[in-house]
mmCIF file of C-alpha atoms in Angstrom:
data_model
loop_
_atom_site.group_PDB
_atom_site.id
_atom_site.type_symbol
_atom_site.label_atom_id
_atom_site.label_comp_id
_atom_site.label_asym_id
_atom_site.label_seq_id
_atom_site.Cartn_x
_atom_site.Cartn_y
_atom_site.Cartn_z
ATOM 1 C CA UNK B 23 99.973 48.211 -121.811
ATOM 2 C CA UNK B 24 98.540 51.524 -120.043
ATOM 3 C CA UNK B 25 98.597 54.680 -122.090
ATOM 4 C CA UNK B 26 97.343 57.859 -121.348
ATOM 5 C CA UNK B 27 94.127 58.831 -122.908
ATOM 6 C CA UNK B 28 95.067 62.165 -124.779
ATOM 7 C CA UNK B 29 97.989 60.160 -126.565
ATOM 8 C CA UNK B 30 96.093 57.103 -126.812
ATOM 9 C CA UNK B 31 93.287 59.413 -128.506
ATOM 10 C CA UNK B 32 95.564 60.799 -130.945
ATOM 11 C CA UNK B 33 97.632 57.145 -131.843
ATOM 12 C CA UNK B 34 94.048 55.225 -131.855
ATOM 13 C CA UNK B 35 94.885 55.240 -135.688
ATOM 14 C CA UNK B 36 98.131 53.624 -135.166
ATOM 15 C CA UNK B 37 96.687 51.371 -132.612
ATOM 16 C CA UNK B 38 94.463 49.781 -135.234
ATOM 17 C CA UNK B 39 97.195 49.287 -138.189
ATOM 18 C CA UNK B 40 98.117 45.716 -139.179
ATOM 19 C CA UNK B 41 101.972 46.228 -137.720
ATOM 20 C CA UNK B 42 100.593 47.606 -134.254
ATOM 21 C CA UNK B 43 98.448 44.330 -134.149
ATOM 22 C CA UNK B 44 101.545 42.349 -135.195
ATOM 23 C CA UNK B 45 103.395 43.330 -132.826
ATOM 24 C CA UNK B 46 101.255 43.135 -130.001
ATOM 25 C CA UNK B 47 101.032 39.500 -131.004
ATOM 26 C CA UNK B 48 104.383 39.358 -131.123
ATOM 27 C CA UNK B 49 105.019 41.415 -127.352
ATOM 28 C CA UNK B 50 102.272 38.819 -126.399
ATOM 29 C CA UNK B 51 104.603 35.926 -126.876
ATOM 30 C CA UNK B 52 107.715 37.554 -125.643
ATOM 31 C CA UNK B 53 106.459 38.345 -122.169
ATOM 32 C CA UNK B 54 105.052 34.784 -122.308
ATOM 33 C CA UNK B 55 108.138 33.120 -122.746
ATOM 34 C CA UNK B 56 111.262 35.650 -121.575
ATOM 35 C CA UNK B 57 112.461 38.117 -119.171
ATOM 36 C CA UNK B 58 111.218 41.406 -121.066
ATOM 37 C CA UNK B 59 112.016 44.809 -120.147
ATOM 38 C CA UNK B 60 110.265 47.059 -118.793
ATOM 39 C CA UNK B 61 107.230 45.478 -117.252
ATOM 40 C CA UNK B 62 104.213 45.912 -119.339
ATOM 41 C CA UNK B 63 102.902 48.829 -116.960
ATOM 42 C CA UNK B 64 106.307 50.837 -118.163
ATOM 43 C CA UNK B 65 106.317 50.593 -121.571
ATOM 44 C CA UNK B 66 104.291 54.327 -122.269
ATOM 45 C CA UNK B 67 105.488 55.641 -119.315
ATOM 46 C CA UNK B 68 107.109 58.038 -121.164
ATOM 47 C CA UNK B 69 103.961 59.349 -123.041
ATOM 48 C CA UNK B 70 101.975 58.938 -119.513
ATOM 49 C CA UNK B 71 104.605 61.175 -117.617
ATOM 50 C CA UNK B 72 103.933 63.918 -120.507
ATOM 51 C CA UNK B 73 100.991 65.753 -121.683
ATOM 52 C CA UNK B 74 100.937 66.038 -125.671
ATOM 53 C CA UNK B 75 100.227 69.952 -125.011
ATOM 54 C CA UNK B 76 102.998 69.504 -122.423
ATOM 55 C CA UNK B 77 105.823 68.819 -124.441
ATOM 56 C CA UNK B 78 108.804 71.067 -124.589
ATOM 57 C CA UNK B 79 111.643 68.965 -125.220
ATOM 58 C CA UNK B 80 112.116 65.313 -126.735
ATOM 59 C CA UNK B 81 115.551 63.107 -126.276
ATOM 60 C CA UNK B 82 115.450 60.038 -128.309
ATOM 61 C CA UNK B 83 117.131 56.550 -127.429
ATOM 62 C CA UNK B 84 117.867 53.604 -128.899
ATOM 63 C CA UNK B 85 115.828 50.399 -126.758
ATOM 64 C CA UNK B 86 115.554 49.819 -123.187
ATOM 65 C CA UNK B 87 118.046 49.331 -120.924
ATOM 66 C CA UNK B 88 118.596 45.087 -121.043
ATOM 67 C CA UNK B 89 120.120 44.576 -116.883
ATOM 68 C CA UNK B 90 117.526 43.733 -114.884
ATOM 69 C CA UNK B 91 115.656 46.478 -112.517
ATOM 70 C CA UNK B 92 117.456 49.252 -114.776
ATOM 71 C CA UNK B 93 114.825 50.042 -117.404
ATOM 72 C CA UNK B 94 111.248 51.547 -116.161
ATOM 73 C CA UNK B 95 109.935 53.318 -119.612
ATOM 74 C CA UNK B 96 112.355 56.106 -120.076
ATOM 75 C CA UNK B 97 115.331 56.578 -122.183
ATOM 76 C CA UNK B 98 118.711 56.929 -120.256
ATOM 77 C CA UNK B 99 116.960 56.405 -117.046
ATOM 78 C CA UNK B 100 116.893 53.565 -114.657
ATOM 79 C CA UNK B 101 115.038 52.788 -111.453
ATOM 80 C CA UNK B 102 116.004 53.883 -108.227
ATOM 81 C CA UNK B 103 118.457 52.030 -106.409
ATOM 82 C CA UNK B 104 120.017 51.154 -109.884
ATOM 83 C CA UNK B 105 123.606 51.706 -110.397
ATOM 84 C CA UNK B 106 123.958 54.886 -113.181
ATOM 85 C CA UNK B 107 124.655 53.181 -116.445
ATOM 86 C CA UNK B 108 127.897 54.612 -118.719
ATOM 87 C CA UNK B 109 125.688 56.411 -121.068
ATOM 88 C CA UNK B 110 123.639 58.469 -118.386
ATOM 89 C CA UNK B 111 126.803 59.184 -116.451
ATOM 90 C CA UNK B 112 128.404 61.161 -119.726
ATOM 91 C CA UNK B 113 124.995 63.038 -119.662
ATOM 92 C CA UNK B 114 125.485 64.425 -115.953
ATOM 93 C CA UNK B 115 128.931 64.821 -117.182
ATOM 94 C CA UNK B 116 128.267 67.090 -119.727
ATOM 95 C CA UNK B 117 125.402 68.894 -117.647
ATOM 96 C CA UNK B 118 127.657 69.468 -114.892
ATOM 97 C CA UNK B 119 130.701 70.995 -117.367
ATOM 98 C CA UNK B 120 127.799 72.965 -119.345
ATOM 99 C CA UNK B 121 125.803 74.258 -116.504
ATOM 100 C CA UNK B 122 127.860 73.740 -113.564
ATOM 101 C CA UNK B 123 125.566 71.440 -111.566
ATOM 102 C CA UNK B 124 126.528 68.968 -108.887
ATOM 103 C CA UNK B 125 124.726 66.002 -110.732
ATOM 104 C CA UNK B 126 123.528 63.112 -108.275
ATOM 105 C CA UNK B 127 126.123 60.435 -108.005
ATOM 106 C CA UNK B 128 123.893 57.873 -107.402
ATOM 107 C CA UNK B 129 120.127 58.239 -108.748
ATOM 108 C CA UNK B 130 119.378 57.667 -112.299
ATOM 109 C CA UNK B 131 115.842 58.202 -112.407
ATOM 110 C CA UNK B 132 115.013 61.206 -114.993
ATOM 111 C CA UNK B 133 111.046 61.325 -113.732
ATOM 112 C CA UNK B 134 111.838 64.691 -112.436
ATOM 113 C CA UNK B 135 112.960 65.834 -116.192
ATOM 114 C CA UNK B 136 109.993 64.292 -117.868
ATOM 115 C CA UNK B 137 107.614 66.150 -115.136
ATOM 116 C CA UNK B 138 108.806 69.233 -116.793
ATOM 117 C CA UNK B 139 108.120 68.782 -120.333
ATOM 118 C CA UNK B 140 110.883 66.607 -121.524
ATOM 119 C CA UNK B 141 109.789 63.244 -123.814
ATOM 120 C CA UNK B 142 111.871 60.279 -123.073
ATOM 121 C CA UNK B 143 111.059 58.463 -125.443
ATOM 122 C CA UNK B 144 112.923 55.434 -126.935
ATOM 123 C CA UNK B 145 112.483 54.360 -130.642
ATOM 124 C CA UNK B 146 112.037 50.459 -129.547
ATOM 125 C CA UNK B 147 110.032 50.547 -126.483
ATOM 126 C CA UNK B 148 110.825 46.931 -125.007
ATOM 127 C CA UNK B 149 113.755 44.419 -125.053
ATOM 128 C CA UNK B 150 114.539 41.350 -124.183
ATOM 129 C CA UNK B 151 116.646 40.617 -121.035
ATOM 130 C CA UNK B 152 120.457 40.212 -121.848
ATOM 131 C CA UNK B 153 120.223 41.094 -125.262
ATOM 132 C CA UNK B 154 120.186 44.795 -126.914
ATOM 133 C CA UNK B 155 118.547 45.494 -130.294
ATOM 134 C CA UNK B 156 116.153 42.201 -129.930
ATOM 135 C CA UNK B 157 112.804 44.035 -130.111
ATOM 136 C CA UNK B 158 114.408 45.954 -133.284
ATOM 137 C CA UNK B 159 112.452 45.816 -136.419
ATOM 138 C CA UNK B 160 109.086 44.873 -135.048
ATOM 139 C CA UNK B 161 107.040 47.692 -135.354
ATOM 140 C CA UNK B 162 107.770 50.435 -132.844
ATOM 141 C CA UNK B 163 109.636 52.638 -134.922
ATOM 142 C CA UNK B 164 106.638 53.018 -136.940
ATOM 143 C CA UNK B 165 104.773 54.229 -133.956
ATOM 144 C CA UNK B 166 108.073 56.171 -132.532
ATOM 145 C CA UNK B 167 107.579 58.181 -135.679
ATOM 146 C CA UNK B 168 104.241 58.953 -135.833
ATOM 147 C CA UNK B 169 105.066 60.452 -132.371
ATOM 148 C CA UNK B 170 107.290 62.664 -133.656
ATOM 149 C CA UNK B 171 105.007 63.412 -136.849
ATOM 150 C CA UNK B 172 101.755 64.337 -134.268
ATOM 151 C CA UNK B 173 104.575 66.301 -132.346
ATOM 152 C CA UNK B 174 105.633 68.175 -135.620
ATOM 153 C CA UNK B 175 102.433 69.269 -137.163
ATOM 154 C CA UNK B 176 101.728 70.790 -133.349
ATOM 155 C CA UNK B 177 101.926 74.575 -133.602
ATOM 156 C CA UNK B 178 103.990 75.325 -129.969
ATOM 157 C CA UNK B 179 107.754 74.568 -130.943
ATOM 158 C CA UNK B 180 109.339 71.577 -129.744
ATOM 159 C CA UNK B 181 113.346 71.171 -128.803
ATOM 160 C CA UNK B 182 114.611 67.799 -130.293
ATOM 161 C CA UNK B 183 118.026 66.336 -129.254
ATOM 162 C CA UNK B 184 119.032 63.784 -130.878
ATOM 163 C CA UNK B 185 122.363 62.113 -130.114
ATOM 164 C CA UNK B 186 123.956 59.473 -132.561
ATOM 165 C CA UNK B 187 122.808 58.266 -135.519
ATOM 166 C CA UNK B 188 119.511 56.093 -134.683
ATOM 167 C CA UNK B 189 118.184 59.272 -132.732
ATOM 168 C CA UNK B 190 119.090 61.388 -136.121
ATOM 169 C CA UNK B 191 117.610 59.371 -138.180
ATOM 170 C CA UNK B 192 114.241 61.063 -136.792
ATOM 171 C CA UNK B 193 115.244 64.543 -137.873
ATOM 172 C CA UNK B 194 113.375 63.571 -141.017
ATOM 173 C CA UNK B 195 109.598 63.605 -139.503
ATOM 174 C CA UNK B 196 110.641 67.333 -138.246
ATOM 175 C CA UNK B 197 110.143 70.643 -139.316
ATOM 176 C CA UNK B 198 112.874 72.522 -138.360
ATOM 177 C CA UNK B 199 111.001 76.296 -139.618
ATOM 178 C CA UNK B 200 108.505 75.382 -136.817
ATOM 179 C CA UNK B 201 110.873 73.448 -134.331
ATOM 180 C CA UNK B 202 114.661 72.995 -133.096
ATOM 181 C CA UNK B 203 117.130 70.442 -133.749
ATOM 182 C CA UNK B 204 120.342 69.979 -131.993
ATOM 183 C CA UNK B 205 122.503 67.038 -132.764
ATOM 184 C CA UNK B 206 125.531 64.986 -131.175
ATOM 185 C CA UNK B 207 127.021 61.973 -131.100
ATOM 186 C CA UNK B 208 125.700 59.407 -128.552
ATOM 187 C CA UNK B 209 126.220 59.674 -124.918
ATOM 188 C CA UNK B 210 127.821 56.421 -124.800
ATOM 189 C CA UNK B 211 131.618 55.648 -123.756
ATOM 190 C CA UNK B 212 132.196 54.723 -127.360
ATOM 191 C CA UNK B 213 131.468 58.231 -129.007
ATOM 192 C CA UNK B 214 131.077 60.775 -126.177
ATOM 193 C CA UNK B 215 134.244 62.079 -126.580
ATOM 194 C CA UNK B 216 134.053 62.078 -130.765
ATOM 195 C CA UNK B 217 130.957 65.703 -130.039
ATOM 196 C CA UNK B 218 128.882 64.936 -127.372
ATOM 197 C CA UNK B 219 131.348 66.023 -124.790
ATOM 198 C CA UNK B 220 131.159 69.931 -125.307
ATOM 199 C CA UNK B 221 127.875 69.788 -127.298
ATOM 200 C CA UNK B 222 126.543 72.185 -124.696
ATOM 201 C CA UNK B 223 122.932 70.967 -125.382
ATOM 202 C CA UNK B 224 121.381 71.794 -122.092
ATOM 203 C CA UNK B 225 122.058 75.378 -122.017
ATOM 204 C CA UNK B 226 121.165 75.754 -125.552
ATOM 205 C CA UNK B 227 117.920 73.893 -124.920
ATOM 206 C CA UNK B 228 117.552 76.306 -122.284
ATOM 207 C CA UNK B 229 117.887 79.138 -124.250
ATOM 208 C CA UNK B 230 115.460 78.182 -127.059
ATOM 209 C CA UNK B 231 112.833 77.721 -124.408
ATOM 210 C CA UNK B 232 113.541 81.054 -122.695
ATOM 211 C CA UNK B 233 113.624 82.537 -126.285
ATOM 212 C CA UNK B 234 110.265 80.729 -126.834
ATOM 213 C CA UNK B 235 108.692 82.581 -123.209
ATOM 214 C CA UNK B 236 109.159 78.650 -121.685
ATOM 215 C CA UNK B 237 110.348 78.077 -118.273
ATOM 216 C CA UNK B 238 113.389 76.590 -118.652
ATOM 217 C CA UNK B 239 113.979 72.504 -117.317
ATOM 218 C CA UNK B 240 116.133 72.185 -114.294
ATOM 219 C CA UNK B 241 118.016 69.436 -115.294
ATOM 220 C CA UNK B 242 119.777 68.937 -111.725
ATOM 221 C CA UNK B 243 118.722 65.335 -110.700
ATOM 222 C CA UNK B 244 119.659 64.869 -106.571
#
């Protein structure tokens, strides 16, 4: 696993905890014996894309894409070349009826958001192939959370949006005085239409950060 040195200076204390060790043991033996996603290399390529003092906005997902070639360390995103998965194609939905953007038919790689200060960070950071949820319970939402908590106690405000319920269930390591919540259903074909659809997240995000004296993200992926 690579991580970046300023995050991997300020989770060394996670790094050493008895569950971090379990389940690097227990990652050990899954990438030994199954098809895991994403390679190793991926698995902090959120953190690694984004600065800690870089952060301006954090979207939260569930696990890892489980198709092969789709997941690469970022939530809703998948390599190029990769067919856009249901999930990310409500997304560019809802950014192109919020914003009016022509959203890329075809690319759903989100590097070019996380280049700009947005967190893409999972709460399970690996799966394994063909079935969802598998890495669940082993440890990363521990870690997942102290993300957020390090994020929290930061001074510079951070815009969280967290869609459906595993993503809200981190709205309790945040201090909204100091920071900004918006919430929504999940993306996904199942609930989109039950608050996601209409949310209007992007601008809103967009306003906080001009509010804040931010440059605002260009969500327009080509």
């Amino acid at each position: 696993m690579i991580i970046a040195k300023n995050w991997y200076q300020l989770l060394s204390e996670e790094f050493n905890k008895p569950y971090f060790q379990d389940l690097q043991k227990f990652l050990t033996s899954e990438y030994s014996h199954y098809r895991i996603f994403p390679e190793e290399k991926n698995i902090f390529a959120s953190l690694n894309l984004v600065k800690f003092d870089d952060v301006k906005v954090v979207i939260i997902g569930q696990d890892p894409y489980h198709g092969e070639k789709q997941a690469h360390g970022l939530c809703f995103s998948v390599q190029q070349g990769v067919e856009i998965p249901p999930s990310l194609k409500n997304i560019y939905k809802e950014i192109h009826n919020d914003l009016g953007i022509e959203m890329s038919n075809s690319c759903g790689d989100l590097t070019a958001w996380a280049k700009q200060g947005v967190l893409l960070l999972n709460s399970v950071l690996t799966v394994r192939s063909g079935l969802a949820n598998s890495h669940k319970g082993k440890g990363w939402e521990q870690l997942t959370s102290s993300i957020i908590q390090k994020l929290n106690a930061r001074e510079k405000p951070v815009v969280f949006l967290l869609w459906g319920n595993n993503a809200k269930e981190f709205a309790r390591d945040v201090n909204t005085n100091k920071h900004f919540i918006l919430t929504a259903p999940h993306p996904s074909p199942l609930s989109a239409y039950s608050g996601f659809f209409g949310c209007k997240h992007f601008s809103k995000c967009n306003e906080i950060l001009r509010a804040l004296g931010e440059k605002e993200i260009d969500w327009k992926i080509k």
